[in-house]
């Protein structure tokens, strides 16, 4: 699946997007955050306060307990500050 | 009669007058047009100095879709005759426009309510992020709790 | 910094864009500008046909004073950085502007609330009277109870 | 004192303004409405539903129980329909 990063999550991870293949034990958005956090210091830094991270699956806002099965595109970003 | 909806994300500035004028063109049922313009301020000093510019990052594809979902909800909740939402991205200097919402209706209550609803949701749900440039460097703007409570008031209880 | 207030009663149309632009000129503290345009509709048919025109009568001297009193109240209740109220009188045909309220503030809540407050009061307290021209003749518009309740919500309890 | 009429009150009375000198027993706005109503058919017609008539003294809205002593300009009109 494709993973996208925005704002300071993007800056900390150091990339705008990537394709990842997490093991099947990674079932929810929250699992994916924990799994990504293990991939290196930059990820650990980006996700060091998981509770503030917002997520979208296929361009819809989701809560972190949402299942990721079937997702094509998952995005992580801080709380939005548009408008 | 179909309700004209315009949603645009763009780097360039917009023309408020043209968007307001479009609401009444060819229609006889428009009695009220409300516009909201959000503008880049530079009056708040912090330890990094005054704001020299904002840079707005957005999530292309999702931003349009998310705004469209909220416009649909506004159309379902109020008898609007037209809705326009324009949100800029990229670098914006103080005094420039950031966002425009225009709503039209036969009656003023619907136009006001629709515009307020859309602005509250744009602030908290539209995937845009502001980064401030100040003398001391750049910093991502933090979300305000008061924006979350403003959006929450529209949730049906 | 003084807060610019513009109140005008006039027969000619107004330029919404110019009034909105005036709100940010020379200021760094304006983050939100709300405009309300009230427009002459012609979609409601009654036994006399559709509206061909409205004629607005007003009480010169009192109209300006009454609007000024409500602008002062709006300035006391919300942190506004500018207020403009323009009300036309005379004959107005469908599609034309009748009234304009523009409010500016650092934050959107104040701009929205100030504009709604002023419109609710203009409807019920400003000494203007609309007469409709229809095919079957002329008729004075009757006041709406819903306008009175809209105005009543701003009264401190 | 000067009395002004607007909208259908003006049309029914048939004039925009006039100067009147009511007797001293006419103490309130409501008394003035009753006194004007006696002046002729056009006045009786204009004020035939006194409760719907609005009044202003010296360009300020007033209730009908307001005293008129000292008033320079009193206006009568239907409920307002501006905006």
CSV table of N, CA, C and O in Angstrom, one decimal, chain A residues 43-77:
chain,number,residue,atom,x,y,z
A,43,UNK,N,11.3,7.9,11.6
A,43,UNK,CA,9.9,7.4,11.8
A,43,UNK,C,9.6,7.5,13.3
A,43,UNK,O,8.5,8.0,13.7
A,44,UNK,N,10.5,7.1,14.2
A,44,UNK,CA,10.2,7.2,15.6
A,44,UNK,C,10.0,8.6,16.0
A,44,UNK,O,9.1,8.9,16.8
A,45,UNK,N,10.7,9.5,15.4
A,45,UNK,CA,10.5,11.0,15.7
A,45,UNK,C,9.2,11.5,15.2
A,45,UNK,O,8.4,12.2,15.9
A,46,UNK,N,8.8,11.1,14.0
A,46,UNK,CA,7.6,11.5,13.4
A,46,UNK,C,6.4,11.1,14.2
A,46,UNK,O,5.4,11.8,14.3
A,47,UNK,N,6.5,9.8,14.7
A,47,UNK,CA,5.3,9.3,15.4
A,47,UNK,C,5.5,9.2,16.9
A,47,UNK,O,4.9,8.4,17.6
A,48,UNK,N,6.4,10.1,17.5
A,48,UNK,CA,6.7,10.0,18.9
A,48,UNK,C,5.5,10.3,19.8
A,48,UNK,O,5.4,9.9,21.0
A,49,UNK,N,4.5,11.0,19.3
A,49,UNK,CA,3.2,11.3,20.0
A,49,UNK,C,2.1,10.7,19.1
A,49,UNK,O,1.4,11.5,18.5
A,50,UNK,N,1.9,9.4,19.1
A,50,UNK,CA,0.9,8.8,18.2
A,50,UNK,C,-0.5,9.4,18.3
A,50,UNK,O,-1.2,9.5,17.3
A,51,UNK,N,-0.8,9.9,19.5
A,51,UNK,CA,-2.2,10.4,19.7
A,51,UNK,C,-2.5,11.7,19.0
A,51,UNK,O,-3.7,12.0,18.7
A,52,UNK,N,-1.5,12.4,18.6
A,52,UNK,CA,-1.7,13.7,17.8
A,52,UNK,C,-1.8,13.4,16.3
A,52,UNK,O,-2.2,14.3,15.6
A,53,UNK,N,-1.4,12.2,15.9
A,53,UNK,CA,-1.4,11.9,14.5
A,53,UNK,C,-2.8,11.7,13.9
A,53,UNK,O,-3.5,10.9,14.5
A,54,UNK,N,-3.1,12.3,12.8
A,54,UNK,CA,-4.4,12.1,12.1
A,54,UNK,C,-4.1,11.2,10.9
A,54,UNK,O,-3.0,11.2,10.4
A,55,UNK,N,-5.1,10.4,10.5
A,55,UNK,CA,-4.9,9.5,9.4
A,55,UNK,C,-6.1,9.6,8.4
A,55,UNK,O,-7.2,9.9,8.8
A,56,UNK,N,-5.8,9.3,7.2
A,56,UNK,CA,-6.9,9.1,6.2
A,56,UNK,C,-6.6,7.9,5.4
A,56,UNK,O,-5.5,7.5,5.1
A,57,UNK,N,-7.7,7.1,5.1
A,57,UNK,CA,-7.6,5.9,4.2
A,57,UNK,C,-8.3,6.3,3.0
A,57,UNK,O,-9.5,6.6,3.0
A,58,UNK,N,-7.6,6.1,1.8
A,58,UNK,CA,-8.2,6.4,0.5
A,58,UNK,C,-9.0,7.8,0.6
A,58,UNK,O,-10.1,7.9,0.1
A,59,UNK,N,-8.3,8.8,1.2
A,59,UNK,CA,-8.7,10.2,1.2
A,59,UNK,C,-10.0,10.5,2.0
A,59,UNK,O,-10.7,11.4,1.7
A,60,UNK,N,-10.2,9.6,3.0
A,60,UNK,CA,-11.3,9.8,4.0
A,60,UNK,C,-10.7,9.8,5.4
A,60,UNK,O,-9.9,8.9,5.7
A,61,UNK,N,-11.0,10.8,6.2
A,61,UNK,CA,-10.6,10.8,7.6
A,61,UNK,C,-11.0,9.5,8.3
A,61,UNK,O,-12.1,9.0,8.1
A,62,UNK,N,-10.1,8.9,9.0
A,62,UNK,CA,-10.4,7.7,9.8
A,62,UNK,C,-9.8,7.8,11.2
A,62,UNK,O,-8.9,8.5,11.4
A,63,UNK,N,-10.4,7.0,12.2
A,63,UNK,CA,-9.8,6.9,13.5
A,63,UNK,C,-8.7,5.9,13.5
A,63,UNK,O,-8.7,5.0,12.6
A,64,UNK,N,-7.9,5.9,14.5
A,64,UNK,CA,-6.7,5.0,14.5
A,64,UNK,C,-7.1,3.5,14.7
A,64,UNK,O,-6.3,2.7,14.5
A,65,UNK,N,-8.3,3.3,15.2
A,65,UNK,CA,-8.7,1.9,15.3
A,65,UNK,C,-9.3,1.3,14.1
A,65,UNK,O,-9.8,0.1,14.1
A,66,UNK,N,-9.3,2.1,13.0
A,66,UNK,CA,-9.9,1.6,11.7
A,66,UNK,C,-9.0,0.5,11.1
A,66,UNK,O,-7.7,0.6,11.1
A,67,UNK,N,-9.6,-0.6,10.6
A,67,UNK,CA,-8.8,-1.6,9.9
A,67,UNK,C,-8.2,-1.1,8.6
A,67,UNK,O,-8.9,-0.3,7.9
A,68,UNK,N,-7.0,-1.5,8.2
A,68,UNK,CA,-6.4,-1.0,7.0
A,68,UNK,C,-6.5,-2.0,5.9
A,68,UNK,O,-6.1,-1.7,4.8
A,69,UNK,N,-7.2,-3.2,6.1
A,69,UNK,CA,-7.3,-4.2,5.0
A,69,UNK,C,-8.0,-3.5,3.8
A,69,UNK,O,-9.0,-2.9,3.9
A,70,UNK,N,-7.4,-3.7,2.6
A,70,UNK,CA,-8.0,-3.2,1.4
A,70,UNK,C,-7.6,-1.8,1.1
A,70,UNK,O,-7.9,-1.3,0.0
A,71,UNK,N,-6.9,-1.1,2.0
A,71,UNK,CA,-6.5,0.3,1.7
A,71,UNK,C,-5.5,0.4,0.6
A,71,UNK,O,-4.6,-0.4,0.6
A,72,UNK,N,-5.7,1.3,-0.3
A,72,UNK,CA,-4.7,1.6,-1.3
A,72,UNK,C,-3.8,2.7,-0.9
A,72,UNK,O,-2.6,2.7,-1.2
A,73,UNK,N,-4.3,3.7,-0.2
A,73,UNK,CA,-3.5,4.9,0.1
A,73,UNK,C,-3.8,5.3,1.6
A,73,UNK,O,-5.0,5.6,1.9
A,74,UNK,N,-2.8,5.3,2.4
A,74,UNK,CA,-3.0,5.8,3.8
A,74,UNK,C,-2.1,7.0,4.0
A,74,UNK,O,-0.9,7.0,3.6
A,75,UNK,N,-2.7,8.1,4.6
A,75,UNK,CA,-2.0,9.3,4.8
A,75,UNK,C,-1.9,9.6,6.3
A,75,UNK,O,-2.8,9.3,7.0
A,76,UNK,N,-0.7,10.1,6.7
A,76,UNK,CA,-0.5,10.6,8.1
A,76,UNK,C,-0.2,12.0,8.1
A,76,UNK,O,0.6,12.5,7.3
A,77,UNK,N,-0.8,12.7,9.1
A,77,UNK,CA,-0.5,14.2,9.1
A,77,UNK,C,-0.9,14.7,10.5
A,77,UNK,O,-1.7,14.1,11.2
